[in-house]
Coordinates of C-alpha atoms and ligand atoms in Angstrom, one line a residue:
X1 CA 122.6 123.7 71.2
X2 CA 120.5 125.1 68.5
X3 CA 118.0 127.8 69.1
X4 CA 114.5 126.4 70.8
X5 CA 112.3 125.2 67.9
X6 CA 108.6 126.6 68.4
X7 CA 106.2 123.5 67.6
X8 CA 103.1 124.8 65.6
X9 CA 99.7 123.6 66.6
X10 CA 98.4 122.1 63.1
X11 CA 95.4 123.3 61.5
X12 CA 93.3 120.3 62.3
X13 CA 93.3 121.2 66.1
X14 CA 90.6 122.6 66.2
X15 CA 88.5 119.8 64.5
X16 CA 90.4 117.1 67.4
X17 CA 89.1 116.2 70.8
X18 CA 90.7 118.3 73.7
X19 CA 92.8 116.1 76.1
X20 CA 93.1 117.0 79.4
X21 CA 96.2 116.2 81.1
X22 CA 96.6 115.7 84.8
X23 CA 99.8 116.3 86.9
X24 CA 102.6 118.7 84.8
X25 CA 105.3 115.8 85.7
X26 CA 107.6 114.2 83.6
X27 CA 105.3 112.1 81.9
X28 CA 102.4 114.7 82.0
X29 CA 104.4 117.1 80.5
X30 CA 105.9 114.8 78.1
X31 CA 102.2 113.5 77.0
X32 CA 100.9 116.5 76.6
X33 CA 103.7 117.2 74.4
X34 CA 103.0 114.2 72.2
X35 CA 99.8 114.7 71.9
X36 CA 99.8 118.5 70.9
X37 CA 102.6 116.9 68.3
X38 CA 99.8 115.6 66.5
X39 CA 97.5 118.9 66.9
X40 CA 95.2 117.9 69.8
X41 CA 94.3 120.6 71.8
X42 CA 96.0 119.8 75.2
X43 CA 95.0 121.2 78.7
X44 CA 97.5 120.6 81.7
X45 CA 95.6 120.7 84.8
X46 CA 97.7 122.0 87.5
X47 CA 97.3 122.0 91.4
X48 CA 98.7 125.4 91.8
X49 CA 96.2 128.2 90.8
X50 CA 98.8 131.2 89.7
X51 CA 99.8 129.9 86.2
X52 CA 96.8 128.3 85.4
X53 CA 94.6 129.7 82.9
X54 CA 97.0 130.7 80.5
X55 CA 98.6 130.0 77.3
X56 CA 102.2 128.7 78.3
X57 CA 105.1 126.0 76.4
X58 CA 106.8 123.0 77.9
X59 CA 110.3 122.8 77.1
X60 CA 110.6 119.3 75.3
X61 CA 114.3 117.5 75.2
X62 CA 113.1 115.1 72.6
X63 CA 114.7 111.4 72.3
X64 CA 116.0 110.6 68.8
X65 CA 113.9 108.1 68.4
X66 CA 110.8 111.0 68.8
X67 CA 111.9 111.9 65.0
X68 CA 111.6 115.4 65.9
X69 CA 114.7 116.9 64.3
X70 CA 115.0 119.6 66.8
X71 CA 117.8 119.6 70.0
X72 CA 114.7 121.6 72.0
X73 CA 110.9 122.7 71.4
X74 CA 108.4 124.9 72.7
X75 CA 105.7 123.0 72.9
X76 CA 102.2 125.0 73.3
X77 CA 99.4 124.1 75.7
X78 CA 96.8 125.5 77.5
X79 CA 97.1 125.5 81.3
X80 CA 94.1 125.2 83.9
X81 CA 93.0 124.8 87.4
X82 CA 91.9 121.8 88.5
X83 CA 88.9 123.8 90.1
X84 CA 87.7 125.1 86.2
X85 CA 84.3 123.6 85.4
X86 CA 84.6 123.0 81.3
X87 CA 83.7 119.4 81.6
X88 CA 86.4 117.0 80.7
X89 CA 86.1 114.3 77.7
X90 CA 89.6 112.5 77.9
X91 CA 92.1 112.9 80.7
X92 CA 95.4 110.9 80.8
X93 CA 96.0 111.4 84.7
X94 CA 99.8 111.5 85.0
X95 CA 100.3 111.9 89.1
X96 CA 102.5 109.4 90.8
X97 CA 99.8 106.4 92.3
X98 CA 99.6 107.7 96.1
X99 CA 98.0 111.1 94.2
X100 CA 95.8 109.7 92.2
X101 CA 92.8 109.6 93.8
X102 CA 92.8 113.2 95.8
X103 CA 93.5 114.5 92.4
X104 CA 90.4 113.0 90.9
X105 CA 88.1 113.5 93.4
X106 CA 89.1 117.4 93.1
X107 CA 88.0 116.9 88.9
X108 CA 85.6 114.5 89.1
X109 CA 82.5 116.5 88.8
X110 CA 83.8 118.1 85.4
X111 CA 84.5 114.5 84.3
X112 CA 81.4 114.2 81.2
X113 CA 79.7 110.6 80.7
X114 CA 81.4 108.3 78.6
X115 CA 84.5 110.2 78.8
X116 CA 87.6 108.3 78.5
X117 CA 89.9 108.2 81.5
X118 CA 93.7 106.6 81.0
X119 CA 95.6 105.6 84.0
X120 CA 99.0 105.7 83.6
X121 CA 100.5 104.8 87.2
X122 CA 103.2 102.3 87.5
X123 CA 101.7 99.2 90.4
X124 CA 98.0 98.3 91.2
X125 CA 94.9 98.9 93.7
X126 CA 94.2 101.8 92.5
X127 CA 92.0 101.0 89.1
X128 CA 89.0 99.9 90.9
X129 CA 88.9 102.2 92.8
X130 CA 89.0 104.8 90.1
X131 CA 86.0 103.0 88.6
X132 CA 84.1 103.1 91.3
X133 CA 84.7 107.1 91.7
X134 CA 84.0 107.6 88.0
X135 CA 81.6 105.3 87.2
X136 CA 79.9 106.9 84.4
X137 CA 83.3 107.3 82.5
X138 CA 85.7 104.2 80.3
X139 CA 88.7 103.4 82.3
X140 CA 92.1 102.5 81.0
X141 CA 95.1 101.1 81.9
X142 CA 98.5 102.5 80.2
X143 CA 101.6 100.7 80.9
X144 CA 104.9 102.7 79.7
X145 CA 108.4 101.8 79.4
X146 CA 108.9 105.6 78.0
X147 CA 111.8 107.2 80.5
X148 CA 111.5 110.3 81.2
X149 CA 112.6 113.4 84.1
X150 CA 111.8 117.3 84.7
X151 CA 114.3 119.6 84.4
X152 CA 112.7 122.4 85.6
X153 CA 109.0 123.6 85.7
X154 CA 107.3 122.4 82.3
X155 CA 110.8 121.1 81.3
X156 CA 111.1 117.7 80.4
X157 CA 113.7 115.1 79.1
X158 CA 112.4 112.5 77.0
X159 CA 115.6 110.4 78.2
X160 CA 114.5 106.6 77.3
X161 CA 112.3 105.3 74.1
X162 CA 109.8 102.4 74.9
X163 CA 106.0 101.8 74.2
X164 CA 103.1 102.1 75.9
X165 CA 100.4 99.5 76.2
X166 CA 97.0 100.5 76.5
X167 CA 93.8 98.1 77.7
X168 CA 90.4 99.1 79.0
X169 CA 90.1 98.2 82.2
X170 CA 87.7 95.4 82.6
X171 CA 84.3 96.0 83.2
X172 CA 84.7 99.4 82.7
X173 CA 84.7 100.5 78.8
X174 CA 82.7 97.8 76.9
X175 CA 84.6 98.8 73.9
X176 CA 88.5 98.2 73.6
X177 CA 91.5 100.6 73.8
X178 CA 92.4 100.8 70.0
X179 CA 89.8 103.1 69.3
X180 CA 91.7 105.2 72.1
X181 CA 95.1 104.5 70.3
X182 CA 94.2 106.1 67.0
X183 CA 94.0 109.3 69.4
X184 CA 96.9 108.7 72.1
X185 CA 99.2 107.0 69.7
X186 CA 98.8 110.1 67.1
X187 CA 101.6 112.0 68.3
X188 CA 105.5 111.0 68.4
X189 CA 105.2 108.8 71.4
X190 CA 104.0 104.2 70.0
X191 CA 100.9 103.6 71.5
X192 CA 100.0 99.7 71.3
X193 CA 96.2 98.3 72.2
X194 CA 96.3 95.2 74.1
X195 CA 92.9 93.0 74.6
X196 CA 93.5 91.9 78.3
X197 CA 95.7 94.6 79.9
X198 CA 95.5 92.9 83.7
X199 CA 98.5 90.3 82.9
X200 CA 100.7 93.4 81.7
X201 CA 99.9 95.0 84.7
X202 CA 100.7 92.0 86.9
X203 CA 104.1 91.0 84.7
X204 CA 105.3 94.9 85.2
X205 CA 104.0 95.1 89.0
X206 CA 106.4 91.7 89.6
X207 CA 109.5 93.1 88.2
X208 CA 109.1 96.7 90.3
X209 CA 108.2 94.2 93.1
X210 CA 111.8 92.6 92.9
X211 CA 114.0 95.7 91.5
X212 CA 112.2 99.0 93.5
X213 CA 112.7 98.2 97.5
X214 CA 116.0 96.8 97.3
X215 CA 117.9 99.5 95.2
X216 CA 116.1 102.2 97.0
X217 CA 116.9 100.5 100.6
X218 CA 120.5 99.7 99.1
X219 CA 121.3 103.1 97.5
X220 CA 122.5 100.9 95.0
X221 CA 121.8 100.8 91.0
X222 CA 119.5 98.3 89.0
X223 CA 122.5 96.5 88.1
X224 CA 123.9 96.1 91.3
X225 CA 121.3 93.7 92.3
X226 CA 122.8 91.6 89.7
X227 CA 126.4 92.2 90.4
X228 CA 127.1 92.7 94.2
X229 CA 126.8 88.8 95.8
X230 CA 125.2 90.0 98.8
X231 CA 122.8 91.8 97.1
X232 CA 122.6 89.2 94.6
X233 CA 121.3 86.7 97.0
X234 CA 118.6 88.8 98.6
X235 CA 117.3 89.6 95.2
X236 CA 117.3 85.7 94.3
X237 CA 115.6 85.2 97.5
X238 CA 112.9 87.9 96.9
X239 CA 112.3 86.3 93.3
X240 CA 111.5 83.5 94.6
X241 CA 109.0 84.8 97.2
X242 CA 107.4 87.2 94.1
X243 CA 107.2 83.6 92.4
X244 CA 105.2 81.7 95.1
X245 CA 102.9 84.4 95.9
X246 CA 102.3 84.8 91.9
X247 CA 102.0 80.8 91.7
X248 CA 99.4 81.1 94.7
X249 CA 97.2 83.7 93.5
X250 CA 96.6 81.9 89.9
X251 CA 99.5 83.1 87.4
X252 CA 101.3 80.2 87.2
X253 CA 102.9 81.7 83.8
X254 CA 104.2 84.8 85.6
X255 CA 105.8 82.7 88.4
X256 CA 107.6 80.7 86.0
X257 CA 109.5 83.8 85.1
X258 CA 109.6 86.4 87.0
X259 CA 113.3 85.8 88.2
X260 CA 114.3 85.6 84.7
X261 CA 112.2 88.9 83.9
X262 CA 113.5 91.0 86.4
X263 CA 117.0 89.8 85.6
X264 CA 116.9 91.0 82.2
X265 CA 115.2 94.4 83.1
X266 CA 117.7 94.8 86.2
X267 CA 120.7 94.3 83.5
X268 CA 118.5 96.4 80.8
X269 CA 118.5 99.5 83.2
X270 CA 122.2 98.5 85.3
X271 CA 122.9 102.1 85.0
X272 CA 119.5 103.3 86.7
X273 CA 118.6 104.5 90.0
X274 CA 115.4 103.1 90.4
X275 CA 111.9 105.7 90.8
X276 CA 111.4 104.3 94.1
X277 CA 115.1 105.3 94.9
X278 CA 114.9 108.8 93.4
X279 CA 111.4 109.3 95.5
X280 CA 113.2 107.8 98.8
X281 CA 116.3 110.0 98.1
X282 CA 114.6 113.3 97.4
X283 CA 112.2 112.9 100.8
X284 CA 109.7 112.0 98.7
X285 CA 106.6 109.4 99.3
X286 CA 107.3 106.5 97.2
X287 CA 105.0 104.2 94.9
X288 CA 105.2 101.4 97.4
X289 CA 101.6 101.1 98.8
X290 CA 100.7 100.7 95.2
X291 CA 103.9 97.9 94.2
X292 CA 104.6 95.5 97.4
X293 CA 102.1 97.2 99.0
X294 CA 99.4 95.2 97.3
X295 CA 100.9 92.1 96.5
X296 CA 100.9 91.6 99.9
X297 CA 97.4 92.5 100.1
X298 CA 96.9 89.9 97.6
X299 CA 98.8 87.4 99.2
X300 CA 97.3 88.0 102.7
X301 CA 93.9 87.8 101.2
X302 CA 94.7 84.6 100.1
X303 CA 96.7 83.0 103.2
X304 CA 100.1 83.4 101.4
X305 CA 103.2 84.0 103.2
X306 CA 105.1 86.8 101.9
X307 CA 107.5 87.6 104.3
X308 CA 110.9 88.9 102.7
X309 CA 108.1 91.5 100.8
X310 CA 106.5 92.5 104.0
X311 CA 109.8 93.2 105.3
X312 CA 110.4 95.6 102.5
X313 CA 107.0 97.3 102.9
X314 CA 107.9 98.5 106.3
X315 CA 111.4 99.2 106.0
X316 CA 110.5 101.3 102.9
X317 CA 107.6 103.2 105.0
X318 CA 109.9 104.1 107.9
X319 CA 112.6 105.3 105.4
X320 CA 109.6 107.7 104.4
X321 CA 108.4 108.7 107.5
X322 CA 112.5 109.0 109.2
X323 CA 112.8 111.4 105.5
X324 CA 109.5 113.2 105.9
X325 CA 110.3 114.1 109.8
Ligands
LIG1 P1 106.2 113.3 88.6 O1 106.4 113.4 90.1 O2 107.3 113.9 87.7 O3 104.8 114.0 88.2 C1 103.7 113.9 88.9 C2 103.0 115.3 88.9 O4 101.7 115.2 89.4 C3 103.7 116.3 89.7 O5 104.0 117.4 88.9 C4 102.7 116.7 90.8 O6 102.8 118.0 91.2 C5 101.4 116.4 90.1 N1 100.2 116.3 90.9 C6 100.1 115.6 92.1 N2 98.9 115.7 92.6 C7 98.2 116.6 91.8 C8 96.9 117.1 91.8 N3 96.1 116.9 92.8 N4 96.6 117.9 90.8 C9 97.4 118.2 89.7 N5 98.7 117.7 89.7 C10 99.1 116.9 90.7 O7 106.0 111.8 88.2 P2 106.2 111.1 86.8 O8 107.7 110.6 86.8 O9 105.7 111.9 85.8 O10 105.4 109.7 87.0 C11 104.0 109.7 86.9 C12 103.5 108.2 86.9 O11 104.1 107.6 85.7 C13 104.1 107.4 88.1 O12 103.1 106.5 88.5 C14 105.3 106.7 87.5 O13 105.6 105.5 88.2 C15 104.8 106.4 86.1 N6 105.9 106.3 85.1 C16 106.9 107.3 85.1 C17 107.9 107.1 84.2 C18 109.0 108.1 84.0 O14 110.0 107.9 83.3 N7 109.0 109.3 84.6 C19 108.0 106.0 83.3 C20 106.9 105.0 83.4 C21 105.9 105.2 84.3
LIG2 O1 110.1 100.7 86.4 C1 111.2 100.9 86.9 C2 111.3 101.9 88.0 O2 112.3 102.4 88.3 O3 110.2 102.3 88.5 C3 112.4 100.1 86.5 C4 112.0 99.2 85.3 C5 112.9 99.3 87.7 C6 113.5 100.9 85.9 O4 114.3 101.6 86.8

């Protein structure tokens, strides 16, 4: 491995609107990477008061498709309490979906009017209630197929190249997200604007729906759904269920193909362990409230069976709980 690269904030910093990041995760620390890339001057809000206010680098393992040259950077940002009081214009909250919300109420008062807000949790249930917490601020949606993991405090692998789709979330910015992409989409990471972000959401929360509870009950890998018959059949059988409930609730679209969507993402990712299997097998909470967990709120608030999901809500909770113990 080369020598660490030391990634220069650019001139024009100074001149750029300061993001705030929330949650120094993989994807917090990976965003805040990107967008310092392109010489915004990037805050990480941390939890933990001891680093915080301080100059410090992330370690960035770029992907080649980053076009970064380098093996490893030093990445410079600013760290800072949550509990600071500089009032925040953009944030791009990067907690998993279960921490969302205690982590904004904590910032909420520093949030400024008309600030822009980007949500970038995989599942749903939690936008509205975001909008109602903030509701002086533009809300949006971000949906990423970016893969990345920590290795190590403010150490992060950018280990898979996607794109990330980015919608306002309705009712809440009256103008769209592409404004937002010209700042977000600056750095080495695609940004792509997308009118109606809500079917995105739904297609993505479908295909978690189907491929999340059964590896991470199973132990087993994306692929195996596809290639182990008994598994095979349970994750037919769940399709199917995903497609009624989706039929039901008015996406007649989505039903159609689910199956075949979650197919080709489950043979896509074959070598995976899923994030709701790495949460389940490290003891920690999983995204589950915000995946099954509110399709079947959906599908009870509209008289729709949903069984085999149900199922798979509960057995996924105890395996929490049994963990958490
Ligand atoms: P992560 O667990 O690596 O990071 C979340 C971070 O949020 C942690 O560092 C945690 O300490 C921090 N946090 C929690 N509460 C906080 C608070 N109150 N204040 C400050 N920080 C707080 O998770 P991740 O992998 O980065 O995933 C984040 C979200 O992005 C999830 O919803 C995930 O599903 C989604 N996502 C992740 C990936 C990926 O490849 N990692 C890809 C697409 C989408
Ligand atoms: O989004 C994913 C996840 O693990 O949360 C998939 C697409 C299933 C990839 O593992």
């Amino acid at each position: 491995m080369r020598d660490n690269a030391r990634m220069q904030e650019t001139p024009t910093s100074a001149t750029r609107t300061a993001w705030h990041v929330l949650g120094a995760g993989a994807m917090g620390c990976l965003w805040a990477c990107s967008l310092a890339s392109a010489g915004n001057a990037v805050r990480l809000l941390l939890r933990e008061p001891p680093a915080c206010g301080s100059d410090a680098s992330i370690t960035l393992i770029p992907h080649p498709a980053d076009g970064l040259r380098e093996e490893t950077l030093l990445v410079p940002v600013w760290l800072e309490a949550a509990r600071d009081n500089a009032p925040i214009a953009r944030l791009l909250a990067c907690t998993k979906a279960p921490d969302l919300l205690p982590a904004l109420e904590h910032i909420a008062p520093r949030i400024a009017d008309g600030a822009a807000v980007v949500l970038l949790q995989n599942g749903m249930g939690f936008h509205a209630a975001v909008a109602s917490l903030l509701p002086r601020a533009r809300i949006f949606c971000a949906l990423s197929t970016e893969g990345a993991y920590r290795e190590g405090s403010l150490h992060v692998r950018h280990a898979g190249s996607g794109e990330t789709l980015l919608g306002a979330f309705p009712g809440s910015a009256e103008i769209g997200a592409t404004e937002l992409v010209g700042e977000l989409g600056r750095g080495f990471l695609p940004v792509r604007a997308v009118e109606d972000i809500i079917p995105a959401l739904w297609a993505k929360l479908a295909v978690n729906c189907a491929i999340n509870p059964l590896t991470a009950l199973h132990g087993c890998s994306n692929g195996e759904l596809l290639d182990r018959p008994t598994l095979r059949g349970e994750f037919d059988a769940l399709c199917a269920e995903i497609a009624a409930v989706l039929a039901g609730l008015g996406h007649p679209g989505l039903a159609a193909t689910v199956a075949a969507d979650a197919t080709r993402v489950a043979r896509a990712t074959a070598a995976n362990r899923s994030s709701m299997r790495q949460d389940l097998e490290a003891g920690r909470r999983s995204e589950i409230g915000f995946i099954t967990g509110f399709l079947c709120q959906q599908a009870q608030a509209a008289g729709l069976p949903c069984p085999l999901n149900e199922a798979l809500l509960t057995a996924v909770r105890q395996r929490e709980q049994a963990k958490q113990a």
